[in-house]
Structures are given as structure tokens and as C-alpha cells.
XYZ file of N, CA and C in Angstrom:
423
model
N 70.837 145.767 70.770
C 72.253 145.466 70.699
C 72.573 144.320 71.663
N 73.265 143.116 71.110
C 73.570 142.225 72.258
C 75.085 142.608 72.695
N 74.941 142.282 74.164
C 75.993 143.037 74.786
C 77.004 141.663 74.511
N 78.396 141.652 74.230
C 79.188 140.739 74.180
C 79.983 140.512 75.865
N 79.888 139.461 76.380
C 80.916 139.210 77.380
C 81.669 138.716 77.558
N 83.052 138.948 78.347
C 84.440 138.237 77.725
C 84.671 137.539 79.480
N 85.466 136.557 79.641
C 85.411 136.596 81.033
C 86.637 137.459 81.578
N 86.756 137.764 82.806
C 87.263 138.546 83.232
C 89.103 138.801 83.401
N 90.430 139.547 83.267
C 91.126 139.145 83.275
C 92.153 137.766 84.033
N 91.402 138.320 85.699
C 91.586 137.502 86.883
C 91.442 135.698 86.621
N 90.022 135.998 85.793
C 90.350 134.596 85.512
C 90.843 134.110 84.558
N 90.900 134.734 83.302
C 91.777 133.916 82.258
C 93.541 133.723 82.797
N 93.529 134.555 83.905
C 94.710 134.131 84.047
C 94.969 132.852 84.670
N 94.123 132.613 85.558
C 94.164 130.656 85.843
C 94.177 129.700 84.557
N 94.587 130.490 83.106
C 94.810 129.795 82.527
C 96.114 128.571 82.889
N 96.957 129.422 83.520
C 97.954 128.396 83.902
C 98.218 127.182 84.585
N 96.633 127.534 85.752
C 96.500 126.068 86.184
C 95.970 124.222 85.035
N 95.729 124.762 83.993
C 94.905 123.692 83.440
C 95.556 123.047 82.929
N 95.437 121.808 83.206
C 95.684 120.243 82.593
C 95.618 119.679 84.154
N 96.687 118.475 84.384
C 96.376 117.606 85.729
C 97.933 117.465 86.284
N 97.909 117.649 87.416
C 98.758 118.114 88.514
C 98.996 116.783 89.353
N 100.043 116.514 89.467
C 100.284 115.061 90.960
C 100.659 116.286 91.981
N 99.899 116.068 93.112
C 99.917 116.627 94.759
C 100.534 115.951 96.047
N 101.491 116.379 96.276
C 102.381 115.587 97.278
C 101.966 116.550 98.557
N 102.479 116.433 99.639
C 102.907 116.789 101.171
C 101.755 116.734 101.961
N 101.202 117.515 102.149
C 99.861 117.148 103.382
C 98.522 116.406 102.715
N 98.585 116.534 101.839
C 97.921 116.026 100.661
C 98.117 115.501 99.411
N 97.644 113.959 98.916
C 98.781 113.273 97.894
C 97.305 112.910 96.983
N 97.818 113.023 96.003
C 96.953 112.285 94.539
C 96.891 113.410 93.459
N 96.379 113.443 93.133
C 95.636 114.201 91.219
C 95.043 115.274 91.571
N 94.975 116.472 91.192
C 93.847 117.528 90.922
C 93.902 117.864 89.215
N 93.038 117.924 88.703
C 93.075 117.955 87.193
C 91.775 119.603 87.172
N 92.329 120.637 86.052
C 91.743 121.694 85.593
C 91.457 121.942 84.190
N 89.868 122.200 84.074
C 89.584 122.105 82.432
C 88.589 123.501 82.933
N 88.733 124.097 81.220
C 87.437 125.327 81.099
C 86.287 124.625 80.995
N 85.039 125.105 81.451
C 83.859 124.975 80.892
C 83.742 125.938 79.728
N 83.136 125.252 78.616
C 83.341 126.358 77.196
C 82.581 127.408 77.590
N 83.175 128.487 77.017
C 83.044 129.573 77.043
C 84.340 130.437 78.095
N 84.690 129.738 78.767
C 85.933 129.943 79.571
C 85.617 131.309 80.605
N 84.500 130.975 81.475
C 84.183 132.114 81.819
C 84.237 131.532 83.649
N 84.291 129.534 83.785
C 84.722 129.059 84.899
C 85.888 128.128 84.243
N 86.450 127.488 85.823
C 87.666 126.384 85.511
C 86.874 125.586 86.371
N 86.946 124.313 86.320
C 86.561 123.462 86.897
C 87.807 122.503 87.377
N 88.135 121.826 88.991
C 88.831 121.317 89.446
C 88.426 119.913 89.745
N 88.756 119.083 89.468
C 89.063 117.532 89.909
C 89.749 117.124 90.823
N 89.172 116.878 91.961
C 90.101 116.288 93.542
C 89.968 115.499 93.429
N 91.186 114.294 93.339
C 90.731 113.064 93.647
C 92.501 112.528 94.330
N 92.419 112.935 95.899
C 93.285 112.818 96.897
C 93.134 112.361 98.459
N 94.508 111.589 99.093
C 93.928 111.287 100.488
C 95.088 112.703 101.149
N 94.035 112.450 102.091
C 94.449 113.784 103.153
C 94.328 113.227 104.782
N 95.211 113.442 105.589
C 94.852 112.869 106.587
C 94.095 111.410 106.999
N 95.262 110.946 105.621
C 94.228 109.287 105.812
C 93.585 108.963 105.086
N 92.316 109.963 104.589
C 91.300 109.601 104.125
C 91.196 109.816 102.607
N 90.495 109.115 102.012
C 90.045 109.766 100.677
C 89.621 110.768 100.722
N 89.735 111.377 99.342
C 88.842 113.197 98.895
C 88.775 113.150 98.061
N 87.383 113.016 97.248
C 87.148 113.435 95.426
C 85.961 114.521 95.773
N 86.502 115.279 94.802
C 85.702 116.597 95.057
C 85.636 117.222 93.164
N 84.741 118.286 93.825
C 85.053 118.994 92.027
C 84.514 120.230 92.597
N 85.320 121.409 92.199
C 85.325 122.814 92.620
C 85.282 123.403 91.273
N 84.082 124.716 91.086
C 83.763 125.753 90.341
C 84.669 127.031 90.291
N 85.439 127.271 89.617
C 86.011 128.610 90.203
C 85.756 129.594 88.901
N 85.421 131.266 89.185
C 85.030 132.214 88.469
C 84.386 133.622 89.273
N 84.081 134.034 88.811
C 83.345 135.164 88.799
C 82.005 135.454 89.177
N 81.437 135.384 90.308
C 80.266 135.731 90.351
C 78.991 136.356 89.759
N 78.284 135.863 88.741
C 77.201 136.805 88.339
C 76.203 136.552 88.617
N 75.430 137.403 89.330
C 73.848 136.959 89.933
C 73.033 137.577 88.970
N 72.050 137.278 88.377
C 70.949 137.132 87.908
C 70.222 138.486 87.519
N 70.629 139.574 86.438
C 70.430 140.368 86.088
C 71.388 141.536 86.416
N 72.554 140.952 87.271
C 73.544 141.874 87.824
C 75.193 142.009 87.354
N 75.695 142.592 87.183
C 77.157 142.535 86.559
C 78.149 141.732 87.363
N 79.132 141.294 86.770
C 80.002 140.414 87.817
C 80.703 140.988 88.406
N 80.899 139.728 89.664
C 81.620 140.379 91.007
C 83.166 140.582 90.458
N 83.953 141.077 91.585
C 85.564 141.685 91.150
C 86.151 140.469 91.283
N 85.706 139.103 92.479
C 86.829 138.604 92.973
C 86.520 137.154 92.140
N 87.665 136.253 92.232
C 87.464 135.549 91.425
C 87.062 133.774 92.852
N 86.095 133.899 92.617
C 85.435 132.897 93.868
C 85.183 131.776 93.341
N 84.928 130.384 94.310
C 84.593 129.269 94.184
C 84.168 128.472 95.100
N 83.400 127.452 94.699
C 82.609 126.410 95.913
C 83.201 125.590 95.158
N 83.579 125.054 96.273
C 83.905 122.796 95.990
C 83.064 122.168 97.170
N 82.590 120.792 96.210
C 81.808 120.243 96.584
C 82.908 118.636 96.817
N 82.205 118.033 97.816
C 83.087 116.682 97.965
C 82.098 115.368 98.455
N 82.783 114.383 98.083
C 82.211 113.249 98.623
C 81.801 112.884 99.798
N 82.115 113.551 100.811
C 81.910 113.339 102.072
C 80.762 114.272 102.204
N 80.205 115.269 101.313
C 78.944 116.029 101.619
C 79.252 117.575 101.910
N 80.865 117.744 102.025
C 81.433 118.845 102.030
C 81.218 119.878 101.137
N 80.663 121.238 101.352
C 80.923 122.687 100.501
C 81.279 123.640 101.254
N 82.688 123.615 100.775
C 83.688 124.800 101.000
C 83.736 125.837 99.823
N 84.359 127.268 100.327
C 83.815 128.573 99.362
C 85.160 128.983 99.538
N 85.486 129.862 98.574
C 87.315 130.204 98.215
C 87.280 131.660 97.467
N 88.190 132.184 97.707
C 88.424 133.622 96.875
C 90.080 132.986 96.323
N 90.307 133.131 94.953
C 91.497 133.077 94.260
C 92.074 134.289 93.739
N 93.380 134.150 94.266
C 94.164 135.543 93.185
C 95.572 135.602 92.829
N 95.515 135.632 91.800
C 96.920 135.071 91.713
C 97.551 136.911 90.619
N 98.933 136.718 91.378
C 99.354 137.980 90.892
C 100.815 137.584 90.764
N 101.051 138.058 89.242
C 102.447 137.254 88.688
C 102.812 135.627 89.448
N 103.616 135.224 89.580
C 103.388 133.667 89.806
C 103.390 133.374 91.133
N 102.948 134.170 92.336
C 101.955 133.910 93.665
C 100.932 133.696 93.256
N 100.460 132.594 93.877
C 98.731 132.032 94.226
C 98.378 132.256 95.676
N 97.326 132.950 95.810
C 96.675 132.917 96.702
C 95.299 132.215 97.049
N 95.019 131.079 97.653
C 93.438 130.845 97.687
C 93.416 131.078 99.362
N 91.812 132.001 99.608
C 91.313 132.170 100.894
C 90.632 130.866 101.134
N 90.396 130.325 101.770
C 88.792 129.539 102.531
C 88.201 130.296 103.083
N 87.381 130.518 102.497
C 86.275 131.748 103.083
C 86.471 132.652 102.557
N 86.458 133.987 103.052
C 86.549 135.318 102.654
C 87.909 135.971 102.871
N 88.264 136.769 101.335
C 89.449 137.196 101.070
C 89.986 138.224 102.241
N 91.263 137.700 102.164
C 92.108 138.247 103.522
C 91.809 137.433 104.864
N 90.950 136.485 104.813
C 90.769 135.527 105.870
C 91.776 135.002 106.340
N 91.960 134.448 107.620
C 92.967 133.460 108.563
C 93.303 132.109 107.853
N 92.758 131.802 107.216
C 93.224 130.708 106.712
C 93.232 130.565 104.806
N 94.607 130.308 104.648
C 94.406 130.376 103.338
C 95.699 129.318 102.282
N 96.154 129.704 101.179
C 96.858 128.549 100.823
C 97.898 130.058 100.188
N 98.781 130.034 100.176
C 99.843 131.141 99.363
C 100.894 129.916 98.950
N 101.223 129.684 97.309
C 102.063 129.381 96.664
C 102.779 129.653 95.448
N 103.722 129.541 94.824
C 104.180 129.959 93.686
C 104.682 129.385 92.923
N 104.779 129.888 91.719
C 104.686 128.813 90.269
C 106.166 129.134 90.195
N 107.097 127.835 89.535
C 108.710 128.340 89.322
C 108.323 128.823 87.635
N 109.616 129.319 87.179
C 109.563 130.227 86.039
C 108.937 129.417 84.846
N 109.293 127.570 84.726
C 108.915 127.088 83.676
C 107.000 126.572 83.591
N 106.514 127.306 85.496
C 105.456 127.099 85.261
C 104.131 125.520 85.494
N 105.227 124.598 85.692
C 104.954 123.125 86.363
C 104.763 122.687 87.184
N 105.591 123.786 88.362
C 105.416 123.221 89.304
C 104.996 124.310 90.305
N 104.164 124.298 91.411
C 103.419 125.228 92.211
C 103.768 124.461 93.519
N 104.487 125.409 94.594
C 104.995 125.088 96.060
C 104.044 125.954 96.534
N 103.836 125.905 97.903
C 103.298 126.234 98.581
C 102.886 125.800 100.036
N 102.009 126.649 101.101
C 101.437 125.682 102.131
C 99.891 126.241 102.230
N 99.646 125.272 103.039
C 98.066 126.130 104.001
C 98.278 126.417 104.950
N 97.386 127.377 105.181
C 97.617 127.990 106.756
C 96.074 127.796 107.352
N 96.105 127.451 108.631
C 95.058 127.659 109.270
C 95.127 128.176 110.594
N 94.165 128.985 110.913
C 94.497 130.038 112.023
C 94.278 129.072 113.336
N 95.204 129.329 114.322
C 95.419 128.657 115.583
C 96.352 127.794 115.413
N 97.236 127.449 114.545
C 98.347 126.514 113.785
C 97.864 125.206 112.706
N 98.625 124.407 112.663
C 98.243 123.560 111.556
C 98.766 123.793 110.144
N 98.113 123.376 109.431
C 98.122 123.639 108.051
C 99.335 122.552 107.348
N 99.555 122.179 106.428
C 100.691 121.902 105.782
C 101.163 122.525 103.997
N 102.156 121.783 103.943
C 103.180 122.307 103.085
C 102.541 121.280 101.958
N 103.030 122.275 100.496
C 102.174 121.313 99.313
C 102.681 121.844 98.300
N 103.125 120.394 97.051
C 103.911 120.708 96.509
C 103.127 119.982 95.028
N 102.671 120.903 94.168
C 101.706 120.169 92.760
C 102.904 120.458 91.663
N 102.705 119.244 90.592
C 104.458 119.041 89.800
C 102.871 118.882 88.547
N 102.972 119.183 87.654
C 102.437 119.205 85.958
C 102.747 117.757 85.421
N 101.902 117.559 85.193
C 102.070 115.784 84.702
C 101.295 115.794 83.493
């Protein structure tokens, strides 16, 4: 019997992030979101300056499945960047709060924002533990 697999609810619900986003406040330019077929990851497109600098990156986000083992609960991701950067993320989004950790879920530093009702636009900030962080505002383009 082949076992059929569907991907998980957690993530089809990032259906809402996909198409390409303009990013204003601590961070300004494009992030763009497409499925890889089968829709079981989303794939992210950074291509923003932050503190000055350029950032093109491209981040995996999904479900963990290791290699003969069932998938994990949380819905995780690595982004990779031009500068040589890999950062790791737990996502969860519950009714139109977003949550992304850096690092591990419930961690000190993380991003909490929310989608308005028509769905376009996502406010929010980052937080990073010891202060910092800024405010960020992605509009549907």
C-alpha cells in the first residue's frame, strides 16, 4: 500500500504569505513566497538592505522529515544568505498573528505580527533579547 502524504495543516496555512511583499521599517526591499510543488515547503526570496547593507537570502520553510521518520509538529526553517549566513526559525501563525522564533520556539528573540482583515498587509516588529529589534511593516504588491 503506498502511504499518501498531504502536507501538514500548519503549513498550508502560510498559504497566505505567497506572492511578493514590499518591506519597509528596519528593513526595506522585496521578500517574494512560492510553493515548491507538492506544497509540502514555501520558499522565501530576500532581497533587502538592513542596517545599511544589502541582504539576498532564500529561506526553506516546512516541516521537518528525517529520513525514515514521520514529520516534526513545528513548522521550521533555515535561510541561507549572501553574506554566508544560516539562520534557523520556528513559524506559527494562529488566526492572523504571525509568529517567527530565531532559533527555538518560545525563544528571546522573535518577530510577532499581524495580517489586517483584507490580508495584504502584515505589521509587526522583532524583538531581540537585551533590546533592539525594529518595527516592520510588509504591504502585498
Amino acid at each position: 500500500m503506498i502511504e499518501t502524504r498531504q502536507p501538514s495543516p500548519e503549513v498550508q496555512a502560510l498559504d497566505r504569505l505567497v506572492g511578493t511583499w514590499k518591506v519597509t521599517g528596519g528593513a526595506e526591499g522585496t521578500v517574494r513566497y512560492e510553493w515548491m510543488p507538492g506544497r509540502f515547503f514555501l520558499v522565501q526570496h530576500v532581497e533587502l538592505t538592513q542596517f545599511g547593507e544589502p541582504v539576498t537570502g532564500m529561506e526553506v520553510i516546512g516541516n521537518l522529515r528525517p529520513f525514515g521518520e514521520p514529520a516534526g509538529a513545528d513548522v521550521v526553517s533555515r535561510y541561507y544568505d549572501s553574506a554566508g549566513n544560516t539562520f534557523d526559525y520556528v513559524y506559527e501563525l494562529e488566526g492572523d498573528k504571525l509568529t517567527i522564533w530565531a532559533g527555538a520556539k518560545g525563544g528571546p528573540a522573535y518577530f510577532a505580527g499581524t495580517f489586517d482583515a483584507a490580508g495584504t498587509t502584515l505589521t509587526g516588529e522583532w524583538v531581540y533579547p537585551g533590546g533592539g529589534g525594529y518595527a516592520s511593516t510588509s504591504t502585498r504588491i
